[in-house]
Tab-separated table of C-alpha atoms and ligand atoms in Angstrom:
chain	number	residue	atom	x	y	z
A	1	UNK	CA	9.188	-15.329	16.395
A	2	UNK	CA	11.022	-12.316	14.258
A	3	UNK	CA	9.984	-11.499	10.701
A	4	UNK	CA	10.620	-14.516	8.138
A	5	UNK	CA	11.005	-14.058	3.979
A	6	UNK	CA	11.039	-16.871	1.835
A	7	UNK	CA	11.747	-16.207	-1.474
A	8	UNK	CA	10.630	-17.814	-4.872
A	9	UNK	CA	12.713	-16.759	-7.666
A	10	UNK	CA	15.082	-18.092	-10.746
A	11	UNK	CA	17.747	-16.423	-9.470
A	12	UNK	CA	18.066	-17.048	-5.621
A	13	UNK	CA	22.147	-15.861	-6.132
A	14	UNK	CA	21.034	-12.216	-6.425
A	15	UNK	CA	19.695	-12.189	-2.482
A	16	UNK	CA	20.507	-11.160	-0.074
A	17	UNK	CA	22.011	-8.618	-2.250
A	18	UNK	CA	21.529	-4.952	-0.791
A	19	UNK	CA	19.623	-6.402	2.491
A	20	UNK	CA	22.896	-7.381	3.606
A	21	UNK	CA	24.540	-4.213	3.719
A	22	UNK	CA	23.968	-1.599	6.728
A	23	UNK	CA	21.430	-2.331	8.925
A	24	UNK	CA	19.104	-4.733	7.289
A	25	UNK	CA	22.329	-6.825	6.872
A	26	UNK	CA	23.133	-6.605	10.724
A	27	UNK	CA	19.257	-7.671	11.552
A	28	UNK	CA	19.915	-10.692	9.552
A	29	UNK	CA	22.983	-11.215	11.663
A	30	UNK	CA	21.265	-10.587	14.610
A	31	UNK	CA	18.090	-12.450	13.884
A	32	UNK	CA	15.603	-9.733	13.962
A	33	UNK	CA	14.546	-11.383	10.604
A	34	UNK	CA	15.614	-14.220	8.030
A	35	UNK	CA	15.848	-14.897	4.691
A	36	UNK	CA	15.583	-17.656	2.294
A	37	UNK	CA	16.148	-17.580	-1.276
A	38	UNK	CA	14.651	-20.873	-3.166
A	39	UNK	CA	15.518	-21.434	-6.812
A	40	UNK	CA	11.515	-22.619	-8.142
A	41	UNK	CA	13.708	-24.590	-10.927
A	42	UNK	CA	14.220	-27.262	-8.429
A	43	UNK	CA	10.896	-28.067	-8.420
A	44	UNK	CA	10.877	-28.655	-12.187
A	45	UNK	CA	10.088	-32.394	-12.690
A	46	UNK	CA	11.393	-32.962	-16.385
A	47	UNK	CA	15.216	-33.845	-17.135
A	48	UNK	CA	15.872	-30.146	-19.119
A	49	UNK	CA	14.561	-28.882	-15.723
A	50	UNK	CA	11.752	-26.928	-17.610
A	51	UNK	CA	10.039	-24.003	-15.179
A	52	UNK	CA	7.987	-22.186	-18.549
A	53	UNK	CA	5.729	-22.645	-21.417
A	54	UNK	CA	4.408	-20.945	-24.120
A	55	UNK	CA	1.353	-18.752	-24.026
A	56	UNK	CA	-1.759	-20.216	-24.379
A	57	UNK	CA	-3.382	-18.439	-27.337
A	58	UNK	CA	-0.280	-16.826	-28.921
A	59	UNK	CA	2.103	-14.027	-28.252
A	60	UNK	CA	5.314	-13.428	-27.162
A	61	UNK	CA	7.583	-14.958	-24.654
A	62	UNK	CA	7.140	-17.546	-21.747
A	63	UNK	CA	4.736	-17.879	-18.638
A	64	UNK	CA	5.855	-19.645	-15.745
A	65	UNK	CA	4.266	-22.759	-15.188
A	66	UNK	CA	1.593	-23.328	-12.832
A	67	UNK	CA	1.826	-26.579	-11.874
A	68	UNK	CA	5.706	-26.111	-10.633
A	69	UNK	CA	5.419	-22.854	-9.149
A	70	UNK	CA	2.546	-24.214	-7.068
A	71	UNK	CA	4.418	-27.046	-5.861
A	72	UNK	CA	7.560	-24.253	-4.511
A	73	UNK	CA	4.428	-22.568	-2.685
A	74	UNK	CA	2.796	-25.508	-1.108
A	75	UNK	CA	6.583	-26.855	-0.191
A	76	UNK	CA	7.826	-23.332	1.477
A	77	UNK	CA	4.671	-22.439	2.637
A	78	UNK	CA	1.838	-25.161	3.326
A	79	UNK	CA	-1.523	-24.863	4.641
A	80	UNK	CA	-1.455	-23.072	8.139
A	81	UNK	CA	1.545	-20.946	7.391
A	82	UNK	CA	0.732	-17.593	8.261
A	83	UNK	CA	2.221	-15.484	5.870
A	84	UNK	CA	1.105	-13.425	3.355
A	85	UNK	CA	1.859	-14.513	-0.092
A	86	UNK	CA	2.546	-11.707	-2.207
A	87	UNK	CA	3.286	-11.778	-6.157
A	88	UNK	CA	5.554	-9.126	-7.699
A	89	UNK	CA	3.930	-7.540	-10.098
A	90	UNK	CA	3.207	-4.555	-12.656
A	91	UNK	CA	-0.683	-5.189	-12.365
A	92	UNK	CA	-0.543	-5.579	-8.661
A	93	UNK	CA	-1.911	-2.641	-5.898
A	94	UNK	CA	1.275	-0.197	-5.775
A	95	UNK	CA	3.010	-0.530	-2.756
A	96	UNK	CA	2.487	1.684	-0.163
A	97	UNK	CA	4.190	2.571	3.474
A	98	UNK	CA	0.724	1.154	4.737
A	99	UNK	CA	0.753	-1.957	3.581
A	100	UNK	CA	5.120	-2.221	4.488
A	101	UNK	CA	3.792	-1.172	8.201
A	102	UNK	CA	1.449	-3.992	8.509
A	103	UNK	CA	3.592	-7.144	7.065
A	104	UNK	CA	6.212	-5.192	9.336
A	105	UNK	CA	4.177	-6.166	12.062
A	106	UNK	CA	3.619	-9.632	10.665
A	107	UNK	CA	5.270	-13.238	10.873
A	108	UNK	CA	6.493	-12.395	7.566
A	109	UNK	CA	6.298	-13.251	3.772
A	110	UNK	CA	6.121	-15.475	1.303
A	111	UNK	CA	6.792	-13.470	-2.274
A	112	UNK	CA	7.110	-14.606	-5.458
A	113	UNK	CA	9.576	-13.425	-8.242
A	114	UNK	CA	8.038	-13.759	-11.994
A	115	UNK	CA	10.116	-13.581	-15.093
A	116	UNK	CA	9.373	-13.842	-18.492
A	117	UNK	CA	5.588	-12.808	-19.492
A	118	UNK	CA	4.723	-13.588	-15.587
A	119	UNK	CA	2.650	-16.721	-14.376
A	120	UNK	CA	-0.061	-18.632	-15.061
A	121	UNK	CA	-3.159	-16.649	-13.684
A	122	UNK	CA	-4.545	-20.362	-12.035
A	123	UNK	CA	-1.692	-20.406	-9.367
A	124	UNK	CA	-2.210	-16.309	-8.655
A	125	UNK	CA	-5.785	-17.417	-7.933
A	126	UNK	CA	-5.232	-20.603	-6.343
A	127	UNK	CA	-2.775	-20.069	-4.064
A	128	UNK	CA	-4.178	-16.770	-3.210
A	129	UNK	CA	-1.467	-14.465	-4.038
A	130	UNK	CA	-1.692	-10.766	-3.096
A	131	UNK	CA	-0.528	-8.791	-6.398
A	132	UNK	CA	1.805	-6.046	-5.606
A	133	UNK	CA	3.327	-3.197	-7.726
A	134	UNK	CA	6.415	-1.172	-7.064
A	135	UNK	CA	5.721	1.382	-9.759
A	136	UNK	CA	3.757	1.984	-13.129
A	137	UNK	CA	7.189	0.576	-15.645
A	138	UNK	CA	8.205	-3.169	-16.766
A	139	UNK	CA	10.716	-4.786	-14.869
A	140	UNK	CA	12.080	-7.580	-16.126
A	141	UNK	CA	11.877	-9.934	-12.926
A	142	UNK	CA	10.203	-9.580	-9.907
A	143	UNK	CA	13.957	-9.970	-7.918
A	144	UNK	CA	14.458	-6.135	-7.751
A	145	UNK	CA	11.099	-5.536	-7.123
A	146	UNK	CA	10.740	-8.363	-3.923
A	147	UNK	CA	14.047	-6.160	-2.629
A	148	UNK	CA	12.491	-2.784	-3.041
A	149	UNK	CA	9.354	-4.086	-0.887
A	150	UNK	CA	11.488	-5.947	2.181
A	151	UNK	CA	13.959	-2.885	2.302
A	152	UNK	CA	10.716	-1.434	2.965
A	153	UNK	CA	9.438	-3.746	5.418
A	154	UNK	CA	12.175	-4.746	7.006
A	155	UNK	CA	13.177	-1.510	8.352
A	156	UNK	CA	10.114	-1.236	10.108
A	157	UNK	CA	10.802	-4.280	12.432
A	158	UNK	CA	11.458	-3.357	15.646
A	159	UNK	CA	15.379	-3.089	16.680
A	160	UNK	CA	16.787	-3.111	12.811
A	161	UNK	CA	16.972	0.977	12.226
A	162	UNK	CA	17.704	1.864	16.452
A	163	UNK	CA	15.889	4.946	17.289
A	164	UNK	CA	12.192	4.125	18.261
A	165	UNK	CA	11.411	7.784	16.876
A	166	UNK	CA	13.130	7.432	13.388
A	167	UNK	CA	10.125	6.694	11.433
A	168	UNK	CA	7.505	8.981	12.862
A	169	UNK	CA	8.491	12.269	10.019
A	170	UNK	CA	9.691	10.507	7.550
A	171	UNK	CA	8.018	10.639	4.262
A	172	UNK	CA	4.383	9.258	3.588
A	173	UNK	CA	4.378	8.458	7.622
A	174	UNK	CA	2.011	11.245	8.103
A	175	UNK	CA	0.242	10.985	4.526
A	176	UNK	CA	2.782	14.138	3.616
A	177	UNK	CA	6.674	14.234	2.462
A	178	UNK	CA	9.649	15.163	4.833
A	179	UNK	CA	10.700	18.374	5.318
A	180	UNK	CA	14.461	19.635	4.398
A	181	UNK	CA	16.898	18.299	6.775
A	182	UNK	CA	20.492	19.754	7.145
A	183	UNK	CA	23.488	19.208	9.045
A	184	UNK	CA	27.120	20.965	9.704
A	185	UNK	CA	28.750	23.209	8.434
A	186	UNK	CA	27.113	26.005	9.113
A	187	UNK	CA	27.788	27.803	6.211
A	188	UNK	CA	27.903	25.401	2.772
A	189	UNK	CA	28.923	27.444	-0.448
A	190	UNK	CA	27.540	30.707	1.105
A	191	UNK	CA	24.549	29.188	2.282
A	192	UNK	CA	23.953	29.119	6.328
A	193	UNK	CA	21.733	26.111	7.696
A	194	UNK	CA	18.109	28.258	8.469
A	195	UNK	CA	18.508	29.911	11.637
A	196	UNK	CA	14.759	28.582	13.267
A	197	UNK	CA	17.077	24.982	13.193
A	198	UNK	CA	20.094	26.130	15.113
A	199	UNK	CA	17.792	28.504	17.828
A	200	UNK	CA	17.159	25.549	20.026
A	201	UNK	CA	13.242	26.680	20.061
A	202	UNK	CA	11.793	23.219	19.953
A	203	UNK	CA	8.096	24.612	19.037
A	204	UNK	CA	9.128	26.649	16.419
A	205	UNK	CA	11.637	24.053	15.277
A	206	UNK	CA	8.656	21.397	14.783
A	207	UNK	CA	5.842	24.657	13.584
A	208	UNK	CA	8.407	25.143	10.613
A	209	UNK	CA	8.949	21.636	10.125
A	210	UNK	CA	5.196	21.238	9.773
A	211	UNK	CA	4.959	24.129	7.094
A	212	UNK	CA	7.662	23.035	5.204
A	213	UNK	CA	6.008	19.503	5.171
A	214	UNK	CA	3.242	20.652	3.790
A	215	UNK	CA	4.312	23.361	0.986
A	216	UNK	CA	6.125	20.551	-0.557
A	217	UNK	CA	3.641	18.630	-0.517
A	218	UNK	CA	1.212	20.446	-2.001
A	219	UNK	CA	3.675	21.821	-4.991
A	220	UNK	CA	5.234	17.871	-5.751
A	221	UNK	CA	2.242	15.694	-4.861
A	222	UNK	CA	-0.709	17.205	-5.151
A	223	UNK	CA	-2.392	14.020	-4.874
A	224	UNK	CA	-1.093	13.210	-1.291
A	225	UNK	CA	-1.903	16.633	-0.585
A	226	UNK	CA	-5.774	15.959	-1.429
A	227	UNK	CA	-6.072	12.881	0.567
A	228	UNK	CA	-4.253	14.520	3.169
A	229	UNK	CA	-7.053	17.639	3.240
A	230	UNK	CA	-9.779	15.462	3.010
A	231	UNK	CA	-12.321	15.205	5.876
A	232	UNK	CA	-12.709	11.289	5.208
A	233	UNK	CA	-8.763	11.160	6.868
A	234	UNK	CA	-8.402	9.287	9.524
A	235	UNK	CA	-6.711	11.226	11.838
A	236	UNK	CA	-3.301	9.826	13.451
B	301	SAH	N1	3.966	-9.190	-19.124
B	301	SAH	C1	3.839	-8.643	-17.799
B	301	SAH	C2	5.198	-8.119	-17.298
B	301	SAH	C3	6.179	-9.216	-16.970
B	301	SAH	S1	7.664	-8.568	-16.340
B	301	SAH	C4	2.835	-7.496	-17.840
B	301	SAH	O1	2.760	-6.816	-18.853
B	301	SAH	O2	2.158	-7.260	-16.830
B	301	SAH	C5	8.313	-9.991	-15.517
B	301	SAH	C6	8.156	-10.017	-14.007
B	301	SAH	O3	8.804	-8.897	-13.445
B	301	SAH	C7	6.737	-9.950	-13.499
B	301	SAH	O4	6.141	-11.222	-13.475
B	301	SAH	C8	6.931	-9.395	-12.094
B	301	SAH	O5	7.240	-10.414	-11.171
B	301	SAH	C9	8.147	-8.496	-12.245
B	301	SAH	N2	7.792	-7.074	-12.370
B	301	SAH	C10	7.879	-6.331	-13.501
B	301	SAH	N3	7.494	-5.064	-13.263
B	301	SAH	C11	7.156	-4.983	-11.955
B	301	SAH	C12	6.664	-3.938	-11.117
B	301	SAH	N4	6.440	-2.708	-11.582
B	301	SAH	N5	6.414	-4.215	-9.820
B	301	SAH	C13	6.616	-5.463	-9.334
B	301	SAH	N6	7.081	-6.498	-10.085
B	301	SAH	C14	7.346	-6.272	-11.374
């Protein structure tokens, strides 16, 4: 069974959006994963189709309700499904290549888009939902956000990116950032590619990979750079 995302959203028009272009779009084609987009407002039960309320004790805005957005859930995914079902969300655990490696590796996700103020904190509790962050700034849906994260995953699933070695530098794969990469010309504005690239000296190729890898790392993120020093590391 490949890699299955169901969506719960207001706006089920803007997928598949980007994750039909390039490669994610040709997985789709191809089955390595699928996609659903469900608009929750058909599960409103009133005639004006109502999906929000106001907030209990004041403020500003509109939470979604619980009541509707726990009937989408229990419709798209009912008891027994196995997928995770993950909230978008500015309060949630930030997203990490970690966590996109294991739902990679998963039967998929459920996620669910907020809007407005967010939801009603029964249904987050009720149905379970893993919180999930993309970054520390207000969005003003969780659409973009539910993108961001299966761009993520879904180029993880075996067969949708080709090479079986593509991920293993890349960025965070290794707890550090990627080092430089170039390509032809040789010579760009008066600047030559560095030579240890074009010697064909596979060990000193990957040594000065390695050391580039890791003085970036230490001058942008000095916080990878700790975890990545510590002796509690797991090693790979
Ligand atoms: N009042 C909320 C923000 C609501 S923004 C608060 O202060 O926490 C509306 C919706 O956009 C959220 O329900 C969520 O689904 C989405 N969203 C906003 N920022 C996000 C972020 N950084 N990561 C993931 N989803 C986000």
């Amino acid at each position: 069974m490949s890699f299955s995302a169901d969506i719960i959203t207001l706006f089920p028009d803007l997928f598949p959006g980007p994750l039909g272009a390039s490669v994610l779009g040709r997985g789709l084609s191809d089955d390595l994963w699928s996609l659903r987009a469900t608009n929750l407002r058909d599960f409103a039960t009133d005639k004006h189709r109502t999906v929000d309320d106001s907030p209990s004790g004041g403020g500003a805005g509109m939470v979604l309700k619980p009541d509707i957005l726990a009937a989408a859930i229990d419709t798209i995914a009912p008891q027994g499904d196995p997928r995770p079902r993950i909230l978008m969300s500015p309060r949630g655990k930030p997203l990490t290549q970690k966590r996109a490696r294991e739902l990679a590796l998963g039967p998929g996700a459920v996620i669910v888009c907020g809007r407005f103020e967010g939801i009603d904190q029964r249904v987050i509790d009720g149905r379970q939902l893993e919180e999930i962050s993309i970054g520390d700034y207000v969005l003003a849906g969780g659409e973009v956000a539910a993108m961001v994260l299966l761009e993520a995953v879904v180029r993880l699933i075996p067969g949708v990116l080709g090479g079986v070695d593509s991920h293993a530098d890349e960025s965070f794969e290794n707890g550090l950032l990627e080092y430089p990469q170039y390509t032809r010309p040789q010579s760009f504005e008066g600047v030559d590619i560095p030579a240890v690239l074009t010697s064909g000296d596979h060990g000193k190729i990957a040594k000065w990979r390695g050391e580039q890898s890791l003085a970036i790392t230490a001058a942008r993120r000095p916080d990878l750079m700790a975890a990545y020093s510590s002796p509690k590391r797991p090693k790979a």
